[in-house]
Coordinates of C-alpha atoms and ligand atoms in Angstrom, one line a residue:
M165 CA -15.6 -18.5 -27.1
A166 CA -12.9 -18.0 -29.2
E167 CA -11.9 -21.4 -30.6
K168 CA -13.0 -21.6 -34.3
K169 CA -13.3 -25.0 -36.5
V170 CA -10.9 -24.5 -39.6
K171 CA -11.3 -27.8 -40.9
E172 CA -13.7 -30.8 -40.8
T173 CA -11.5 -34.0 -40.6
K174 CA -10.5 -36.3 -37.8
T175 CA -8.0 -34.1 -36.9
E176 CA -9.5 -30.7 -35.5
K177 CA -7.9 -27.6 -36.0
F178 CA -8.5 -24.7 -33.7
E179 CA -7.1 -21.2 -33.5
F180 CA -5.9 -19.8 -30.1
Q181 CA -7.9 -17.1 -28.6
S182 CA -6.1 -13.8 -29.7
E183 CA -5.2 -13.2 -26.3
V184 CA -3.2 -16.4 -26.0
Q185 CA -1.7 -15.8 -29.6
K186 CA -0.3 -12.5 -28.3
L187 CA 1.0 -14.1 -25.1
L188 CA 2.5 -16.7 -27.1
E189 CA 4.6 -14.2 -29.1
I190 CA 5.7 -12.8 -26.2
L191 CA 6.8 -16.0 -24.5
V192 CA 8.5 -17.7 -27.3
Y193 CA 10.3 -14.7 -28.2
S194 CA 11.1 -13.9 -24.3
L195 CA 14.8 -13.3 -23.3
Y196 CA 13.8 -14.4 -20.2
Q197 CA 16.4 -16.2 -18.5
H198 CA 15.2 -18.4 -16.0
K199 CA 13.6 -20.6 -18.7
E200 CA 13.5 -23.6 -16.3
V201 CA 10.4 -22.1 -14.5
F202 CA 8.6 -24.2 -17.2
L203 CA 9.3 -27.5 -15.4
R204 CA 7.9 -26.1 -12.3
E205 CA 4.6 -24.7 -13.9
L206 CA 4.2 -28.2 -15.5
I207 CA 4.8 -30.3 -12.3
S208 CA 2.5 -27.8 -10.3
N209 CA -0.4 -28.7 -12.8
S210 CA 0.1 -32.3 -12.5
V211 CA 0.1 -31.8 -8.6
D212 CA -3.2 -30.2 -9.0
A213 CA -4.5 -32.9 -11.4
L214 CA -3.4 -35.5 -8.6
N215 CA -4.9 -33.6 -6.0
K216 CA -8.1 -33.8 -7.9
V217 CA -8.5 -37.6 -8.6
H218 CA -7.5 -37.8 -4.7
I219 CA -10.4 -36.0 -3.9
Q220 CA -12.7 -38.0 -5.8
T221 CA -11.3 -41.4 -5.3
L222 CA -11.9 -40.3 -1.5
T223 CA -15.4 -39.5 -2.1
N224 CA -16.6 -40.8 -5.1
P225 CA -17.3 -44.6 -5.9
E226 CA -17.3 -44.4 -9.5
V227 CA -13.8 -43.2 -10.3
D228 CA -12.3 -45.4 -12.8
E229 CA -8.7 -46.8 -11.8
K230 CA -9.1 -46.3 -8.3
E231 CA -5.9 -48.2 -7.5
L232 CA -3.5 -46.3 -9.7
D233 CA -0.3 -44.7 -8.0
L234 CA -0.9 -41.0 -7.5
R235 CA 2.6 -39.7 -9.0
V236 CA 4.4 -37.6 -11.4
D237 CA 7.0 -39.2 -14.0
I238 CA 9.4 -36.9 -15.8
S239 CA 11.6 -38.7 -18.2
I240 CA 14.1 -37.8 -21.0
D241 CA 14.7 -38.9 -24.2
K242 CA 18.3 -37.8 -25.3
D243 CA 17.9 -39.0 -28.9
N244 CA 14.4 -37.6 -29.6
K245 CA 15.3 -34.4 -27.9
M246 CA 12.1 -34.9 -25.5
V247 CA 11.1 -34.1 -22.2
V248 CA 8.2 -36.0 -21.1
I249 CA 6.0 -35.0 -17.8
E250 CA 3.1 -37.5 -17.0
D251 CA 0.7 -37.8 -14.2
S252 CA -2.0 -40.2 -13.3
G253 CA -4.4 -36.9 -12.5
I254 CA -7.8 -36.0 -12.9
G255 CA -7.2 -35.7 -17.1
M256 CA -8.7 -33.7 -19.6
T257 CA -11.9 -34.1 -21.8
K258 CA -11.7 -32.6 -25.3
E259 CA -13.7 -29.4 -23.9
D260 CA -11.4 -28.8 -21.1
L261 CA -8.6 -28.9 -23.7
V262 CA -10.2 -26.1 -25.4
E263 CA -11.5 -24.4 -22.7
N264 CA -8.3 -24.6 -20.5
I265 CA -5.4 -24.9 -22.8
G266 CA -6.9 -22.4 -25.6
T267 CA -8.2 -19.6 -23.5
I268 CA -6.6 -17.3 -20.6
A269 CA -8.8 -17.3 -17.8
H270 CA -7.7 -14.0 -15.9
S271 CA -8.9 -11.4 -18.4
G272 CA -6.2 -9.2 -17.3
T273 CA -3.4 -11.8 -17.7
L274 CA -2.1 -10.6 -20.9
D275 CA -2.0 -7.0 -19.8
F276 CA 0.3 -7.9 -16.8
V277 CA 2.4 -10.0 -19.0
K278 CA 3.0 -7.3 -21.5
K279 CA 4.1 -5.1 -18.8
I280 CA 6.5 -7.0 -17.0
T281 CA 8.1 -8.1 -20.1
E282 CA 8.4 -4.3 -21.5
S283 CA 9.6 -3.1 -18.1
S284 CA 13.2 -2.9 -17.9
T285 CA 13.7 -5.3 -14.6
G286 CA 11.0 -7.8 -16.3
N287 CA 13.1 -10.5 -15.3
D288 CA 12.4 -10.4 -11.7
K289 CA 8.9 -9.6 -12.2
M290 CA 8.5 -12.4 -14.7
D291 CA 8.7 -14.8 -11.9
L292 CA 4.8 -13.8 -11.0
I293 CA 4.1 -15.8 -14.3
G294 CA 2.9 -18.8 -12.4
Q295 CA 0.3 -16.7 -10.3
F296 CA -1.4 -15.5 -13.0
G297 CA -2.4 -18.5 -14.9
V298 CA 0.0 -18.5 -17.9
G299 CA 2.1 -21.3 -16.4
F300 CA 1.4 -24.0 -19.4
Y301 CA 2.5 -21.6 -21.9
S302 CA 5.8 -21.2 -20.4
S303 CA 6.9 -24.3 -21.8
F304 CA 6.9 -22.7 -25.4
M305 CA 9.8 -20.6 -24.0
V306 CA 11.6 -23.9 -24.2
A307 CA 10.2 -26.4 -26.6
E308 CA 9.4 -26.0 -30.3
E309 CA 6.4 -28.2 -30.4
I310 CA 4.0 -29.8 -27.4
K311 CA 2.1 -32.8 -27.3
I312 CA -0.8 -33.3 -24.9
I313 CA -1.9 -36.6 -24.5
T314 CA -4.6 -37.2 -21.8
K315 CA -7.5 -39.3 -20.5
Y316 CA -10.2 -38.1 -18.1
Y317 CA -10.7 -40.3 -15.1
V318 CA -14.3 -40.9 -15.6
K319 CA -15.1 -44.5 -17.0
G320 CA -15.4 -44.8 -20.6
S321 CA -13.7 -41.3 -21.3
K322 CA -11.7 -41.0 -24.7
A323 CA -7.9 -40.2 -24.8
Y324 CA -7.3 -36.8 -26.8
L325 CA -4.2 -35.8 -28.6
W326 CA -3.4 -31.9 -28.5
Q327 CA -0.7 -30.6 -30.5
S328 CA 0.8 -27.1 -31.1
K329 CA 3.9 -25.4 -32.4
G330 CA 3.3 -22.4 -30.3
D331 CA 1.7 -20.5 -33.1
N332 CA -1.6 -19.6 -33.8
S333 CA -3.2 -22.9 -34.0
Y334 CA -3.4 -26.1 -32.3
T335 CA -4.9 -29.5 -33.5
I336 CA -7.0 -32.0 -31.4
E337 CA -7.4 -35.6 -32.4
E338 CA -8.5 -39.0 -30.6
T339 CA -5.8 -41.6 -29.7
K340 CA -5.1 -44.1 -27.4
K341 CA -3.9 -44.1 -23.8
D342 CA -3.9 -46.8 -21.1
H343 CA -4.4 -45.0 -18.0
R344 CA -5.9 -41.8 -17.0
G345 CA -4.0 -38.8 -16.8
T346 CA -1.9 -36.3 -18.7
R347 CA 1.3 -36.8 -20.4
I348 CA 2.9 -33.4 -21.7
E349 CA 5.9 -34.1 -24.3
L350 CA 8.1 -31.0 -24.9
L351 CA 10.2 -31.2 -28.1
L352 CA 13.0 -28.9 -27.1
K353 CA 14.3 -26.0 -28.8
E354 CA 18.2 -26.2 -29.9
E355 CA 19.0 -23.6 -27.4
A356 CA 17.3 -25.2 -24.6
K357 CA 18.9 -28.5 -24.6
E358 CA 20.4 -28.4 -21.5
F359 CA 16.9 -29.8 -20.2
L360 CA 17.8 -33.1 -21.4
E361 CA 20.5 -33.6 -18.7
S362 CA 19.2 -35.0 -15.9
W363 CA 21.5 -33.4 -13.1
R364 CA 19.9 -30.3 -14.7
I365 CA 16.1 -31.2 -13.9
K366 CA 17.3 -32.7 -10.8
S367 CA 18.6 -29.6 -10.1
V368 CA 15.6 -27.4 -11.1
I369 CA 13.2 -29.6 -9.0
K370 CA 15.5 -29.2 -5.8
Q371 CA 15.0 -25.6 -6.3
H372 CA 11.2 -25.2 -7.2
S373 CA 9.6 -28.2 -6.4
R374 CA 10.7 -29.7 -3.1
F375 CA 7.3 -29.7 -1.4
V376 CA 5.3 -31.6 -3.8
P377 CA 2.8 -33.9 -2.1
F378 CA 3.0 -36.9 -4.5
P379 CA 5.9 -38.9 -5.3
L380 CA 7.8 -37.6 -8.0
Y381 CA 10.2 -39.5 -10.5
L382 CA 13.0 -38.7 -12.8
D383 CA 13.6 -41.8 -15.4
N384 CA 12.0 -44.2 -12.9
E385 CA 14.1 -43.0 -10.0
E386 CA 12.4 -41.2 -6.9
I387 CA 13.2 -37.9 -6.2
E388 CA 13.1 -37.2 -2.4
S389 CA 10.7 -34.4 -1.7
K390 CA 9.9 -32.9 1.8
E391 CA 6.8 -32.8 3.9
A392 CA 4.3 -30.4 4.0
I393 CA 5.4 -27.8 6.8
W394 CA 2.3 -26.6 8.4
T395 CA 1.5 -29.9 10.0
Q396 CA 5.0 -30.0 11.8
P397 CA 5.7 -28.3 15.1
K398 CA 6.9 -24.6 15.3
S399 CA 9.6 -26.0 17.6
S400 CA 10.9 -28.1 14.7
L401 CA 11.1 -25.4 12.1
K402 CA 13.5 -22.8 11.6
E403 CA 13.2 -19.7 9.6
E404 CA 14.6 -20.7 6.5
D405 CA 12.5 -23.8 6.3
Y406 CA 9.3 -21.4 6.3
N407 CA 11.1 -19.5 3.7
E408 CA 12.1 -22.3 1.7
F409 CA 8.2 -23.1 1.7
Y410 CA 7.1 -19.7 0.8
R411 CA 9.7 -19.9 -2.3
F412 CA 8.1 -22.8 -3.2
F413 CA 4.4 -22.3 -3.3
Q414 CA 4.7 -18.7 -4.3
N415 CA 6.9 -19.5 -6.8
A416 CA 8.7 -16.7 -5.5
K417 CA 13.0 -15.9 -5.8
D418 CA 12.9 -13.6 -2.5
D419 CA 11.8 -14.6 1.3
P420 CA 8.7 -13.2 2.8
E421 CA 8.6 -10.0 4.9
T422 CA 6.9 -11.9 7.7
H423 CA 5.4 -15.3 8.4
L424 CA 2.7 -16.6 10.9
H425 CA 2.5 -20.2 12.1
L426 CA -0.9 -21.0 13.8
S427 CA -2.2 -24.0 15.4
S428 CA -5.5 -24.5 17.4
D429 CA -7.6 -27.6 18.4
A430 CA -10.4 -26.0 19.9
P431 CA -13.5 -24.5 18.9
V432 CA -12.0 -26.2 15.8
Q433 CA -8.5 -28.1 14.8
F434 CA -6.6 -26.3 12.2
N435 CA -2.8 -25.8 11.5
S436 CA -2.0 -22.7 9.1
I437 CA 0.9 -20.9 7.8
L438 CA 0.6 -17.1 6.5
Y439 CA 3.0 -15.2 4.8
V440 CA 3.2 -11.5 4.2
P441 CA 5.4 -11.0 0.4
K442 CA 7.7 -8.4 -0.1
S443 CA 6.3 -6.8 -2.9
N444 CA 2.6 -6.0 -4.2
S445 CA 2.0 -7.5 -7.5
E446 CA -1.4 -5.4 -7.7
I447 CA 0.8 -2.3 -8.2
Y448 CA 2.5 -3.8 -11.1
G449 CA -0.3 -5.4 -13.0
Y450 CA -3.3 -3.6 -12.1
I451 CA -5.1 -6.6 -11.8
R452 CA -7.0 -7.8 -8.2
Q453 CA -5.1 -10.6 -6.8
D454 CA -7.0 -13.7 -6.0
P455 CA -7.3 -14.3 -2.3
G456 CA -4.1 -15.7 -1.1
V457 CA -5.0 -19.0 1.3
D458 CA -5.5 -22.2 0.3
L459 CA -7.8 -24.7 1.9
Y460 CA -6.5 -28.2 2.8
S461 CA -8.0 -30.9 4.5
K462 CA -5.5 -33.6 5.8
K463 CA -3.0 -32.5 3.7
V464 CA -5.3 -32.7 0.5
L465 CA -5.7 -29.5 -1.6
I466 CA -9.7 -28.7 -1.3
Q467 CA -9.5 -25.3 -2.7
K468 CA -6.8 -22.9 -4.1
A469 CA -7.3 -19.2 -3.5
C470 CA -10.2 -19.9 -0.9
P471 CA -12.2 -16.6 -0.5
E472 CA -13.7 -17.7 2.9
L473 CA -10.4 -18.0 5.0
L474 CA -9.8 -14.1 5.1
P475 CA -11.4 -11.0 4.0
L476 CA -10.6 -9.8 0.4
Y477 CA -8.9 -6.5 1.4
F478 CA -6.2 -9.1 2.9
R479 CA -5.7 -10.8 -0.2
F480 CA -2.2 -9.9 -0.2
I481 CA -1.5 -12.4 2.4
K482 CA -0.5 -15.9 1.0
G483 CA -0.3 -19.0 2.9
V484 CA -2.5 -22.5 3.8
V485 CA -5.0 -23.5 6.2
D486 CA -5.5 -27.5 6.7
S487 CA -8.2 -28.4 9.2
E488 CA -9.1 -32.2 9.7
D489 CA -12.4 -31.0 10.4
I490 CA -13.4 -30.1 7.0
P491 CA -14.8 -32.8 4.6
L492 CA -13.0 -33.8 1.8
N493 CA -16.0 -33.5 -0.6
I494 CA -17.0 -30.0 0.5
S495 CA -18.3 -28.0 -2.2
R496 CA -17.3 -24.6 -3.0
E497 CA -21.0 -23.3 -2.1
T498 CA -21.0 -24.9 1.2
I499 CA -17.6 -23.7 2.0
Q500 CA -19.3 -20.2 2.1
N501 CA -21.9 -21.4 4.6
D502 CA -19.9 -23.6 6.7
Q503 CA -19.7 -23.2 10.3
Q504 CA -16.3 -24.5 11.0
I505 CA -14.7 -22.3 8.2
Q506 CA -16.3 -19.3 9.7
K507 CA -14.9 -20.3 12.8
I508 CA -11.5 -20.6 11.6
R509 CA -11.6 -17.3 9.6
K510 CA -12.5 -15.2 12.6
F511 CA -9.5 -17.3 14.6
V512 CA -6.9 -16.3 11.7
L513 CA -8.3 -13.2 11.1
K514 CA -7.7 -12.1 14.9
K515 CA -4.2 -13.8 15.0
V516 CA -3.4 -11.8 11.7
L517 CA -4.4 -8.3 13.2
D518 CA -2.6 -9.3 16.3
H519 CA 0.4 -10.1 14.4
F520 CA 0.3 -6.8 12.4
T521 CA -0.3 -4.8 15.9
H522 CA 2.8 -6.9 17.3
L523 CA 4.6 -5.6 14.5
K524 CA 3.6 -2.1 14.4
E525 CA 4.6 -1.7 18.0
K526 CA 7.7 -4.0 18.4
E527 CA 9.1 -4.3 14.8
R528 CA 8.5 -1.1 13.2
E529 CA 10.8 -1.4 10.3
T530 CA 9.1 -4.4 9.2
Y531 CA 5.7 -2.9 9.6
L532 CA 6.7 0.5 7.9
K533 CA 7.6 -2.1 4.8
I534 CA 4.6 -3.8 5.0
W535 CA 2.7 -0.7 5.0
K536 CA 4.7 0.8 2.2
N537 CA 3.4 -2.2 -0.2
F538 CA 0.0 -2.8 1.1
H539 CA -1.3 0.6 2.5
P540 CA -4.0 0.3 -0.1
N541 CA -5.4 -3.3 1.3
F542 CA -5.7 -1.7 5.1
K543 CA -7.4 1.5 3.8
E544 CA -9.5 -0.6 1.6
G545 CA -10.4 -2.9 4.5
V546 CA -11.6 -0.5 7.2
P547 CA -15.0 0.4 5.9
N548 CA -15.4 -3.3 5.0
E549 CA -14.6 -4.8 8.1
Y550 CA -17.3 -5.3 10.9
E551 CA -16.3 -7.3 13.6
F552 CA -12.4 -6.0 13.9
Q553 CA -12.9 -2.8 12.6
E554 CA -11.1 -0.9 15.4
K555 CA -8.4 -3.2 15.9
L556 CA -8.1 -3.0 11.7
S557 CA -8.4 1.0 12.2
A558 CA -5.6 1.1 14.9
L559 CA -3.2 -0.4 12.1
L560 CA -3.7 2.9 10.0
L561 CA -0.7 4.8 9.8
F562 CA -0.8 9.1 9.0
Y563 CA 1.4 11.8 9.2
S564 CA 0.3 14.8 11.5
S565 CA 0.9 17.9 12.8
H566 CA 2.3 16.5 15.8
S567 CA 5.0 13.7 14.4
P568 CA 8.2 15.2 12.8
K569 CA 8.3 15.7 9.4
N570 CA 7.4 12.1 7.3
E571 CA 7.0 10.1 9.9
Y572 CA 3.9 8.2 11.0
T573 CA 1.7 8.5 13.8
D574 CA -1.6 6.4 14.3
L575 CA -5.3 6.7 15.8
D576 CA -4.3 5.7 18.9
S577 CA -1.5 7.9 19.9
Y578 CA -3.7 10.8 18.1
V579 CA -6.3 10.2 20.7
G580 CA -3.7 10.0 23.7
R581 CA -2.7 13.4 22.9
M582 CA -6.2 15.0 22.6
K583 CA -7.1 17.9 24.7
E584 CA -9.2 17.1 27.5
D585 CA -12.3 19.2 25.8
Q586 CA -11.7 17.8 22.5
I587 CA -14.3 15.7 21.1
E588 CA -13.0 15.3 17.4
I589 CA -10.1 14.0 15.5
Y590 CA -9.3 16.2 12.9
Y591 CA -7.4 15.9 9.3
I592 CA -6.8 18.0 6.4
F593 CA -5.8 16.9 2.9
G594 CA -3.0 17.7 0.3
N595 CA -0.6 16.3 -1.9
D596 CA 2.3 16.0 0.6
C597 CA 2.9 17.3 4.0
D598 CA 4.9 20.7 2.8
S599 CA 1.6 21.8 0.8
I600 CA -0.6 20.8 3.7
E601 CA 1.4 22.9 6.2
K602 CA 1.0 26.0 4.2
K603 CA -2.5 25.8 4.3
P604 CA -4.5 28.5 5.7
A605 CA -7.2 26.4 7.6
L606 CA -4.3 24.9 9.9
E607 CA -3.5 28.2 11.8
A608 CA -6.3 28.2 14.0
F609 CA -5.5 24.6 14.8
K610 CA -1.9 25.6 15.2
K611 CA -2.4 28.1 17.8
K612 CA -4.8 26.2 19.6
D613 CA -2.4 23.5 19.5
L614 CA -4.9 20.8 18.0
E615 CA -3.4 18.3 16.4
V616 CA -4.4 17.4 12.6
L617 CA -3.9 14.4 10.8
Y618 CA -2.1 15.3 7.5
L619 CA -3.8 13.1 4.6
T620 CA -1.5 12.6 1.3
D621 CA -3.6 10.0 -0.4
Q622 CA -7.3 10.4 -1.3
M623 CA -8.2 6.7 -0.4
E624 CA -7.5 7.9 3.4
I625 CA -10.3 10.4 3.2
W626 CA -12.7 7.7 1.8
T627 CA -11.3 5.5 4.5
L628 CA -12.2 8.1 7.4
E629 CA -15.4 9.4 6.2
N630 CA -16.7 5.7 6.0
L631 CA -15.1 4.8 9.4
R632 CA -16.8 8.2 10.8
Q633 CA -15.4 7.6 14.4
Y634 CA -12.6 6.1 16.1
K635 CA -12.9 5.0 19.7
G636 CA -16.2 7.4 19.9
K637 CA -14.2 10.3 18.3
I638 CA -15.8 11.9 15.1
F639 CA -13.5 12.4 12.1
R640 CA -13.9 15.8 11.0
S641 CA -12.3 17.8 8.2
A642 CA -10.2 20.8 9.2
E643 CA -11.4 22.6 6.4
S644 CA -14.8 22.3 7.5
A645 CA -14.6 22.2 11.3
D646 CA -16.0 25.5 13.0
I647 CA -12.5 26.0 14.9
K648 CA -12.1 30.0 15.5
I649 CA -9.3 31.4 17.3
D650 CA -10.9 32.6 20.4
E651 CA -11.3 36.2 21.7
H652 CA -8.6 35.7 24.1
D653 CA -6.4 34.2 21.6
K654 CA -7.0 37.2 19.3
E655 CA -6.2 39.9 21.9
Q656 CA -2.9 37.9 22.8
E657 CA -2.1 38.0 19.2
E658 CA -2.9 42.0 18.5
I659 CA -0.7 42.7 22.0
K660 CA 2.0 40.7 20.3
E661 CA 1.8 42.7 17.0
A662 CA 1.5 45.9 18.7
E663 CA 4.7 45.1 20.7
N664 CA 6.5 44.3 17.8
F665 CA 5.5 47.3 16.2
A666 CA 6.8 49.3 19.4
G667 CA 9.9 47.7 19.0
Y668 CA 10.2 48.8 15.2
L669 CA 9.6 52.2 15.9
K670 CA 11.8 52.1 18.7
T671 CA 14.4 51.3 16.0
V672 CA 13.5 53.9 13.4
Y673 CA 13.6 56.6 16.3
A674 CA 16.8 55.5 18.1
D675 CA 17.9 58.0 20.7
R676 CA 15.4 60.9 19.3
I677 CA 12.9 59.3 22.1
G678 CA 13.3 57.7 25.3
E679 CA 10.8 55.0 25.1
I680 CA 7.9 53.4 23.5
K681 CA 4.9 52.0 25.2
I682 CA 1.5 50.5 24.3
S683 CA -0.9 53.1 26.0
E684 CA -3.6 52.1 28.3
R685 CA -5.2 55.2 28.4
L686 CA -5.6 56.6 24.9
V687 CA -9.2 55.9 23.3
D688 CA -9.1 57.7 20.0
S689 CA -5.9 59.5 19.4
P690 CA -3.0 57.5 17.6
C691 CA -0.4 58.8 20.3
M692 CA 1.2 61.0 22.6
L693 CA 4.6 62.0 24.4
V694 CA 4.5 61.8 28.1
D695 CA 7.1 62.6 30.8
S696 CA 8.9 59.9 32.4
S697 CA 8.1 60.2 36.4
N698 CA 12.0 61.5 36.8
I699 CA 11.5 64.2 33.9
A700 CA 7.8 65.2 35.3
Y701 CA 10.2 66.4 38.9
E702 CA 13.2 67.8 36.8
R703 CA 10.9 69.7 35.0
M704 CA 8.7 71.0 37.7
G705 CA 12.0 72.1 39.5
R706 CA 13.2 74.0 36.4
M707 CA 9.9 75.4 36.2
M708 CA 10.2 76.8 39.8
K709 CA 13.3 78.4 39.0
G710 CA 11.9 80.3 36.1
D711 CA 13.5 77.9 33.6
K712 CA 12.3 78.6 30.3
A713 CA 14.5 75.5 28.5
K714 CA 12.9 73.6 25.9
P715 CA 11.7 70.1 26.7
D716 CA 14.0 67.1 26.2
I717 CA 12.1 64.8 23.8
S718 CA 14.9 62.0 24.0
K719 CA 13.9 61.6 27.7
K720 CA 10.1 61.2 26.7
I721 CA 7.9 58.2 26.3
L722 CA 5.8 57.9 23.5
E723 CA 2.6 56.1 24.0
I724 CA 1.2 54.5 21.2
N725 CA -2.8 53.5 20.9
P726 CA -3.1 50.1 18.8
Q727 CA -6.7 50.6 18.6
N728 CA -6.6 53.7 16.6
R729 CA -7.2 53.4 13.1
L730 CA -3.7 55.0 11.8
I731 CA -1.8 53.0 14.1
R732 CA -3.9 49.9 13.2
E733 CA -3.1 50.2 9.6
M734 CA 0.6 50.9 10.4
I735 CA 0.9 47.7 12.7
S736 CA -0.5 45.8 9.7
I737 CA 1.8 47.3 7.3
H738 CA 4.7 46.4 9.7
K739 CA 3.2 42.8 9.6
G740 CA 3.3 42.3 6.1
K741 CA 6.3 44.3 5.3
P742 CA 8.5 45.2 8.2
D743 CA 10.9 47.1 5.6
S744 CA 8.6 49.2 3.6
N745 CA 9.9 52.7 2.9
R746 CA 6.3 54.0 3.3
L747 CA 6.1 52.8 7.0
K748 CA 9.2 54.5 7.8
T749 CA 8.2 57.9 6.6
L750 CA 4.8 57.8 8.4
A751 CA 6.6 56.4 11.5
L752 CA 9.0 59.6 11.2
L753 CA 6.0 61.9 10.6
L754 CA 4.2 60.4 13.6
L755 CA 7.1 61.4 15.8
D756 CA 7.1 65.0 14.0
N757 CA 3.4 65.6 14.8
M758 CA 4.2 64.9 18.6
I759 CA 7.2 67.1 18.4
L760 CA 5.1 69.9 16.9
R761 CA 2.5 69.7 19.5
E762 CA 5.0 70.1 22.3
G763 CA 6.0 73.6 20.3
I764 CA 9.5 72.7 19.0
L765 CA 10.3 73.7 15.8
D766 CA 13.6 72.4 15.3
D767 CA 13.9 70.0 12.0
I768 CA 11.3 71.9 10.3
E769 CA 12.8 71.3 6.6
H770 CA 12.9 67.6 7.2
I771 CA 9.3 67.7 8.6
I772 CA 8.0 69.6 5.3
L773 CA 9.7 67.3 3.2
R774 CA 8.2 64.2 4.9
T775 CA 4.9 65.5 4.6
Q776 CA 5.3 66.4 1.0
D777 CA 6.4 62.8 0.3
I778 CA 3.4 61.5 2.1
M779 CA 1.0 64.0 0.2
Y780 CA 2.5 63.0 -2.8
E781 CA 1.5 59.3 -2.2
A782 CA -1.9 60.4 -1.4
A783 CA -2.4 62.3 -4.2
T784 CA -0.9 59.6 -6.7
Q785 CA -3.2 57.0 -5.0
K786 CA -6.3 56.3 -7.5
Ligands
ADP1039 P1 -3.2 -22.8 -14.4 O1 -2.8 -23.9 -13.9 O2 -2.7 -21.3 -13.8 O3 -4.6 -22.6 -14.5 P2 -2.3 -23.3 -16.8 O4 -1.9 -22.7 -18.1 O5 -0.8 -23.7 -16.6 O6 -2.7 -22.3 -16.0 O7 -3.1 -24.6 -17.2 C1 -4.9 -24.1 -17.4 C2 -5.3 -25.2 -17.0 O8 -5.5 -26.6 -17.8 C3 -5.3 -25.6 -15.8 O9 -6.1 -25.2 -14.9 C4 -6.0 -27.2 -15.8 O10 -7.5 -27.1 -15.9 C5 -5.5 -27.7 -17.2 N1 -4.4 -28.5 -17.1 C6 -2.9 -28.1 -17.2 N2 -2.1 -29.2 -17.1 C7 -3.0 -29.9 -16.6 C8 -2.8 -31.7 -16.2 N3 -1.4 -32.1 -16.4 N4 -3.8 -32.4 -15.8 C9 -5.1 -32.0 -16.0 N5 -5.5 -30.5 -16.4 C10 -4.6 -30.0 -16.5

């Protein structure tokens, strides 16, 4: 505990926990434009306090002042430059004041606030303030001094006065207060005196606090509020009603990405409205969010951020579940094992998964946005989900060798495209699709036309390795899979390469030779010249006439033997460097060789030069 007693008098002086001091420094000097949020934060604290006392009055006979109206009163005192917010809620003991107001509950909150105030677009993100429990402190953006006068709801409790100027310390002393609850007095800074105007306060309430479930008064005049929307029939609600409610209870400026309104009477009665936000604050703050769904019973808040209503991995889903079947006095411990809650959870989760499936199939744009923001949650969820693991896995999106560049596919589509005898789902990891596509391990898969999922996020490996299989097909890394190009494929490949090489020789020899063919009869020799059948006849005719004319090479066929070691090497050079000079010399020499064998000694000077070139190369090779 960080409080420190400095002086022992009737008025005790305390120092704020050092995190709070830093937080106050940030808030007091903040240039945040929407300082009016302080009011929303204070009203919301009052509502929480009223909710708590409401449950007590319904379940606990010992509550003091049971008959007291549950309400929030705001009053403006222009002469004294004061705005006062008062509630008849649960109140605070002295310990509560020290514990709750003097410290920050969330350890990551300060980091979070620092980050959002440092970043250039901090104003928007600052809107997340309320979600991280710095609510009360935001009043120091408008007030130079704050007093809290509070009295706990239990009979015989003392009242306390808490005071601070937003510097490093605060004081607490005993005081008098007629009724239970909390009164917060803000002495406004000069630059915040707009909040002494009742129209200004009204407009802030209209904007931020429309759904407050208790009567709200400004200078004794009731401000009209709206009913909790989850109990209203879907047909009576418009998109804007859902959005407005979302903005209110999420303290959000923007609308949600999507919403889902559920009602059920059996096996358990409940109403629920759930939302997916447009952004993911975990990305900014590195703080893991609390669960996002609040539990109500007959419109009374039972537990905020109730972890039992949806799995933790779906903590980004915000909303409410209200069930008449949940007793008001249910404790946190009982909630965990409560049968009704478990039934609700199962129902809600299934509906949420159905909704995502629908979006994925039918409203792709929306689903892609949700995926962009919350893919880590889905990936985190898959190994942690038992009952609906397959349904959740089907929501994962992947790049793949099948889909066009940077377009997603999913496991069902993959399985649908699998070859008949394929039993595994292949994946390969890399930083991005481009670098994955250059991986040698992919070659064999490409040749066999086997689809491979491209994983570009380490977490996906973890997810798939833990999932192990989808619809009975095991996941296998393409880099460890024992996939070979089989003999038949290899032969095909070699024939193709030999044909390419033959084409190359043709361009080198041009008209000097009639045709080039892959030999089917040569075993050891690299090549040979054969007559085309026409020529054979011709030659025979000439011979019979006693003609001794030289054979015409340009009409002959050169057969090459791709199995021969020299030809093999030449094919390989051709594959890697088709414009190689050495290859060209070798090709010419090969033809020279054959011509010599025919006994023709026409171009002898060139033959000698080429031979010497190759001899030189052989001589210089180390
Ligand atoms: P948060 O409301 O997010 O917990 P705050 O800083 O606004 O953070 O409030 C801290 C705590 O102080 C509350 O959780 C609550 O316990 C207590 N508190 C604040 N305002 C009131 C109030 N009007 N009545 C009773 N308790 C209050």
